[in-house]
Amino acid sequence: MDTRPIGVFDSGVGGLTVAKEIMSLLPNEKVIYFGDTARVPYGNKSQHTIIKFSQQIVRFLIEKDVKAIVIACNTANAYALEAMQEIFNIPIIGVAQPGAQMAIQATKNNKIGIIGTEGTIQSKIYSKLIQSMNTDAHVYGKACPLFVPLVEEGLLNDSVTYEIANRYLRTLKEKQVDTIVLGCTHYPLIKTLLQEIMGESVNLVDPAFETAKNLKALLINQNRINENNNDKYNHYFYVSDRAEKFEHLAKIILNHPMMPVEQINIEDY
C-alpha cells in the first residue's frame, strides 16, 4: 500500500473534471491539484513553452511527494507528456489515449470530430492515436480557442458561449460526425450546451472517466493503491494566480469539501 498522494495538473480549472473522476473512482486516494491560472490558456503557446511549464509543475508535485502524476491538460499532453516521462522517474499519464479509445468504441459511422485548443488540434495527437487503432476512421479537428477563457470566466450557460460554440461546431455538423471528443478538460463544463447544439444523436466523449480508470489500473499494477485513508481533508489545491475565482469554480465542479486554495510562485520551480 502507498499512502502518498496523486498529482494532477492543468492550465486552470478544467483539469478538475479529471480530478473529480479520480476522487470518485479512487475514494481513498489523496489528490494534490495544481492549476496554472497565471499562464492559462496553454493552447496558443509553443511546445518549448509548454514543456518548460510542465517541468516546473512536475518538479513542484514531486516536491509534494506524489506517487503518480496525471497531466489533465490536453495541450500539455500533446506537447510535453513524452518529454516528462523521459525526464522524470515517476509514473506520468495523460488524457489523450483514453479519449481516443473511447471515441473508437462510441462511433458507428467512423466519422469522429475533435475539439480542442489550437495547440492540441495542431499536434494531431488524437488523429494519430485514433487512426493507429482504427484505419477506417475519418478524424476532423476543430480548434475552439475561446472556450477556455469563457469557462475560466464562469460563463458556462451564457448566450455568448452558445453563439460561439454554434459557430465552431458548424463544420463538424457538415462533416456528419457521430462522435466528438472533448479534447480539452475545460470542455466538459459546457457539455450540456454542446450536446444541445449537436443533438442527442452525437456522442460527446469526455476522457476524464477513462483516464481515472487507467490511473487505477496503473496503481494496482504497481501495488501503489491506498486502501485506508481516514484524513478529513485529503485533497489540496494550488494555483499560480489569485485563488478566489478558482476556488469558486472548484466548489461548483467538485461539489466536495475543500481545503483553502493556496497560491504559489510556480516560476520558483
PDB file of N, CA and C in Angstrom, residues 88-133:
ATOM      1  N   PHE A  88      11.543  12.493 -15.922  1.00  0.00           N
ATOM      2  CA  PHE A  88      11.263  12.219 -14.516  1.00  0.00           C
ATOM      3  C   PHE A  88      11.010  10.733 -14.264  1.00  0.00           C
ATOM      4  N   ASN A  89      11.523  10.247 -13.155  1.00  0.00           N
ATOM      5  CA  ASN A  89      11.383   8.834 -12.792  1.00  0.00           C
ATOM      6  C   ASN A  89      10.170   8.653 -11.878  1.00  0.00           C
ATOM      7  N   ILE A  90       8.987   8.881 -12.460  1.00  0.00           N
ATOM      8  CA  ILE A  90       7.722   8.751 -11.742  1.00  0.00           C
ATOM      9  C   ILE A  90       6.646   8.434 -12.775  1.00  0.00           C
ATOM     10  N   PRO A  91       5.667   7.610 -12.455  1.00  0.00           N
ATOM     11  CA  PRO A  91       4.602   7.334 -13.437  1.00  0.00           C
ATOM     12  C   PRO A  91       3.847   8.617 -13.796  1.00  0.00           C
ATOM     13  N   ILE A  92       3.764   8.910 -15.095  1.00  0.00           N
ATOM     14  CA  ILE A  92       3.050  10.088 -15.590  1.00  0.00           C
ATOM     15  C   ILE A  92       2.153   9.639 -16.733  1.00  0.00           C
ATOM     16  N   ILE A  93       0.846   9.937 -16.628  1.00  0.00           N
ATOM     17  CA  ILE A  93      -0.096   9.565 -17.687  1.00  0.00           C
ATOM     18  C   ILE A  93      -0.863  10.808 -18.146  1.00  0.00           C
ATOM     19  N   GLY A  94      -1.472  10.686 -19.328  1.00  0.00           N
ATOM     20  CA  GLY A  94      -2.244  11.790 -19.886  1.00  0.00           C
ATOM     21  C   GLY A  94      -3.671  11.380 -20.170  1.00  0.00           C
ATOM     22  N   VAL A  95      -4.401  12.261 -20.860  1.00  0.00           N
ATOM     23  CA  VAL A  95      -5.824  12.049 -21.106  1.00  0.00           C
ATOM     24  C   VAL A  95      -6.146  11.681 -22.558  1.00  0.00           C
ATOM     25  N   ALA A  96      -5.185  11.843 -23.465  1.00  0.00           N
ATOM     26  CA  ALA A  96      -5.486  11.661 -24.886  1.00  0.00           C
ATOM     27  C   ALA A  96      -5.726  10.203 -25.259  1.00  0.00           C
ATOM     28  N   GLN A  97      -4.879   9.292 -24.787  1.00  0.00           N
ATOM     29  CA  GLN A  97      -5.036   7.873 -25.126  1.00  0.00           C
ATOM     30  C   GLN A  97      -6.409   7.341 -24.698  1.00  0.00           C
ATOM     31  N   PRO A  98      -6.839   7.581 -23.449  1.00  0.00           N
ATOM     32  CA  PRO A  98      -8.184   7.121 -23.059  1.00  0.00           C
ATOM     33  C   PRO A  98      -9.285   7.757 -23.903  1.00  0.00           C
ATOM     34  N   GLY A  99      -9.129   9.036 -24.255  1.00  0.00           N
ATOM     35  CA  GLY A  99     -10.131   9.713 -25.075  1.00  0.00           C
ATOM     36  C   GLY A  99     -10.239   9.109 -26.460  1.00  0.00           C
ATOM     37  N   ALA A 100      -9.100   8.789 -27.055  1.00  0.00           N
ATOM     38  CA  ALA A 100      -9.087   8.174 -28.383  1.00  0.00           C
ATOM     39  C   ALA A 100      -9.748   6.800 -28.355  1.00  0.00           C
ATOM     40  N   GLN A 101      -9.446   6.016 -27.338  1.00  0.00           N
ATOM     41  CA  GLN A 101     -10.040   4.679 -27.225  1.00  0.00           C
ATOM     42  C   GLN A 101     -11.560   4.765 -27.079  1.00  0.00           C
ATOM     43  N   MET A 102     -12.038   5.717 -26.289  1.00  0.00           N
ATOM     44  CA  MET A 102     -13.483   5.879 -26.109  1.00  0.00           C
ATOM     45  C   MET A 102     -14.164   6.278 -27.412  1.00  0.00           C
ATOM     46  N   ALA A 103     -13.521   7.146 -28.179  1.00  0.00           N
ATOM     47  CA  ALA A 103     -14.104   7.608 -29.441  1.00  0.00           C
ATOM     48  C   ALA A 103     -14.293   6.453 -30.416  1.00  0.00           C
ATOM     49  N   ILE A 104     -13.317   5.579 -30.489  1.00  0.00           N
ATOM     50  CA  ILE A 104     -13.398   4.430 -31.382  1.00  0.00           C
ATOM     51  C   ILE A 104     -14.538   3.504 -30.970  1.00  0.00           C
ATOM     52  N   GLN A 105     -14.712   3.331 -29.668  1.00  0.00           N
ATOM     53  CA  GLN A 105     -15.802   2.487 -29.175  1.00  0.00           C
ATOM     54  C   GLN A 105     -17.169   3.110 -29.444  1.00  0.00           C
ATOM     55  N   ALA A 106     -17.234   4.447 -29.408  1.00  0.00           N
ATOM     56  CA  ALA A 106     -18.521   5.142 -29.495  1.00  0.00           C
ATOM     57  C   ALA A 106     -19.029   5.314 -30.924  1.00  0.00           C
ATOM     58  N   THR A 107     -18.117   5.494 -31.888  1.00  0.00           N
ATOM     59  CA  THR A 107     -18.555   5.846 -33.242  1.00  0.00           C
ATOM     60  C   THR A 107     -19.202   4.675 -33.964  1.00  0.00           C
ATOM     61  N   LYS A 108     -20.215   4.994 -34.761  1.00  0.00           N
ATOM     62  CA  LYS A 108     -20.871   3.991 -35.610  1.00  0.00           C
ATOM     63  C   LYS A 108     -20.534   4.213 -37.087  1.00  0.00           C
ATOM     64  N   ASN A 109     -20.305   5.476 -37.469  1.00  0.00           N
ATOM     65  CA  ASN A 109     -20.034   5.759 -38.886  1.00  0.00           C
ATOM     66  C   ASN A 109     -18.570   6.087 -39.158  1.00  0.00           C
ATOM     67  N   ASN A 110     -17.725   5.953 -38.143  1.00  0.00           N
ATOM     68  CA  ASN A 110     -16.284   6.203 -38.266  1.00  0.00           C
ATOM     69  C   ASN A 110     -15.942   7.649 -38.635  1.00  0.00           C
ATOM     70  N   LYS A 111     -16.866   8.566 -38.321  1.00  0.00           N
ATOM     71  CA  LYS A 111     -16.598   9.991 -38.518  1.00  0.00           C
ATOM     72  C   LYS A 111     -16.522  10.649 -37.144  1.00  0.00           C
ATOM     73  N   ILE A 112     -15.304  11.011 -36.767  1.00  0.00           N
ATOM     74  CA  ILE A 112     -15.046  11.481 -35.405  1.00  0.00           C
ATOM     75  C   ILE A 112     -14.514  12.908 -35.438  1.00  0.00           C
ATOM     76  N   GLY A 113     -15.121  13.768 -34.656  1.00  0.00           N
ATOM     77  CA  GLY A 113     -14.649  15.139 -34.530  1.00  0.00           C
ATOM     78  C   GLY A 113     -13.822  15.303 -33.261  1.00  0.00           C
ATOM     79  N   ILE A 114     -12.840  16.163 -33.329  1.00  0.00           N
ATOM     80  CA  ILE A 114     -12.025  16.509 -32.158  1.00  0.00           C
ATOM     81  C   ILE A 114     -12.119  18.011 -31.966  1.00  0.00           C
ATOM     82  N   ILE A 115     -12.527  18.448 -30.786  1.00  0.00           N
ATOM     83  CA  ILE A 115     -12.472  19.873 -30.477  1.00  0.00           C
ATOM     84  C   ILE A 115     -11.459  20.071 -29.360  1.00  0.00           C
ATOM     85  N   GLY A 116     -10.660  21.129 -29.489  1.00  0.00           N
ATOM     86  CA  GLY A 116      -9.608  21.372 -28.513  1.00  0.00           C
ATOM     87  C   GLY A 116      -8.995  22.736 -28.727  1.00  0.00           C
ATOM     88  N   THR A 117      -7.928  22.996 -28.011  1.00  0.00           N
ATOM     89  CA  THR A 117      -7.192  24.244 -28.196  1.00  0.00           C
ATOM     90  C   THR A 117      -6.430  24.192 -29.515  1.00  0.00           C
ATOM     91  N   GLU A 118      -5.910  25.329 -29.918  1.00  0.00           N
ATOM     92  CA  GLU A 118      -5.122  25.370 -31.158  1.00  0.00           C
ATOM     93  C   GLU A 118      -3.929  24.417 -31.073  1.00  0.00           C
ATOM     94  N   GLY A 119      -3.282  24.382 -29.903  1.00  0.00           N
ATOM     95  CA  GLY A 119      -2.125  23.510 -29.736  1.00  0.00           C
ATOM     96  C   GLY A 119      -2.476  22.044 -29.875  1.00  0.00           C
ATOM     97  N   THR A 120      -3.562  21.623 -29.248  1.00  0.00           N
ATOM     98  CA  THR A 120      -3.975  20.219 -29.313  1.00  0.00           C
ATOM     99  C   THR A 120      -4.354  19.826 -30.737  1.00  0.00           C
ATOM    100  N   ILE A 121      -5.100  20.678 -31.417  1.00  0.00           N
ATOM    101  CA  ILE A 121      -5.524  20.363 -32.790  1.00  0.00           C
ATOM    102  C   ILE A 121      -4.328  20.346 -33.735  1.00  0.00           C
ATOM    103  N   GLN A 122      -3.434  21.309 -33.614  1.00  0.00           N
ATOM    104  CA  GLN A 122      -2.252  21.357 -34.479  1.00  0.00           C
ATOM    105  C   GLN A 122      -1.334  20.158 -34.257  1.00  0.00           C
ATOM    106  N   SER A 123      -1.306  19.650 -33.037  1.00  0.00           N
ATOM    107  CA  SER A 123      -0.440  18.498 -32.745  1.00  0.00           C
ATOM    108  C   SER A 123      -0.933  17.218 -33.409  1.00  0.00           C
ATOM    109  N   LYS A 124      -2.241  17.175 -33.736  1.00  0.00           N
ATOM    110  CA  LYS A 124      -2.880  15.998 -34.334  1.00  0.00           C
ATOM    111  C   LYS A 124      -2.756  14.752 -33.451  1.00  0.00           C
ATOM    112  N   ILE A 125      -2.609  14.955 -32.147  1.00  0.00           N
ATOM    113  CA  ILE A 125      -2.412  13.808 -31.254  1.00  0.00           C
ATOM    114  C   ILE A 125      -3.590  12.847 -31.298  1.00  0.00           C
ATOM    115  N   TYR A 126      -4.818  13.372 -31.301  1.00  0.00           N
ATOM    116  CA  TYR A 126      -5.987  12.493 -31.324  1.00  0.00           C
ATOM    117  C   TYR A 126      -6.122  11.806 -32.677  1.00  0.00           C
ATOM    118  N   SER A 127      -5.875  12.531 -33.745  1.00  0.00           N
ATOM    119  CA  SER A 127      -5.963  11.927 -35.078  1.00  0.00           C
ATOM    120  C   SER A 127      -4.999  10.753 -35.210  1.00  0.00           C
ATOM    121  N   LYS A 128      -3.780  10.946 -34.754  1.00  0.00           N
ATOM    122  CA  LYS A 128      -2.767   9.884 -34.854  1.00  0.00           C
ATOM    123  C   LYS A 128      -3.148   8.676 -34.012  1.00  0.00           C
ATOM    124  N   LEU A 129      -3.609   8.937 -32.790  1.00  0.00           N
ATOM    125  CA  LEU A 129      -3.985   7.826 -31.909  1.00  0.00           C
ATOM    126  C   LEU A 129      -5.180   7.060 -32.459  1.00  0.00           C
ATOM    127  N   ILE A 130      -6.205   7.789 -32.902  1.00  0.00           N
ATOM    128  CA  ILE A 130      -7.421   7.136 -33.402  1.00  0.00           C
ATOM    129  C   ILE A 130      -7.124   6.331 -34.654  1.00  0.00           C
ATOM    130  N   GLN A 131      -6.392   6.913 -35.591  1.00  0.00           N
ATOM    131  CA  GLN A 131      -6.128   6.215 -36.851  1.00  0.00           C
ATOM    132  C   GLN A 131      -5.137   5.069 -36.684  1.00  0.00           C
ATOM    133  N   SER A 132      -4.329   5.118 -35.626  1.00  0.00           N
ATOM    134  CA  SER A 132      -3.442   3.981 -35.352  1.00  0.00           C
ATOM    135  C   SER A 132      -4.233   2.787 -34.824  1.00  0.00           C
ATOM    136  N   MET A 133      -5.397   3.062 -34.224  1.00  0.00           N
ATOM    137  CA  MET A 133      -6.241   1.999 -33.679  1.00  0.00           C
ATOM    138  C   MET A 133      -7.372   1.599 -34.616  1.00  0.00           C
TER     139      MET A 133
END
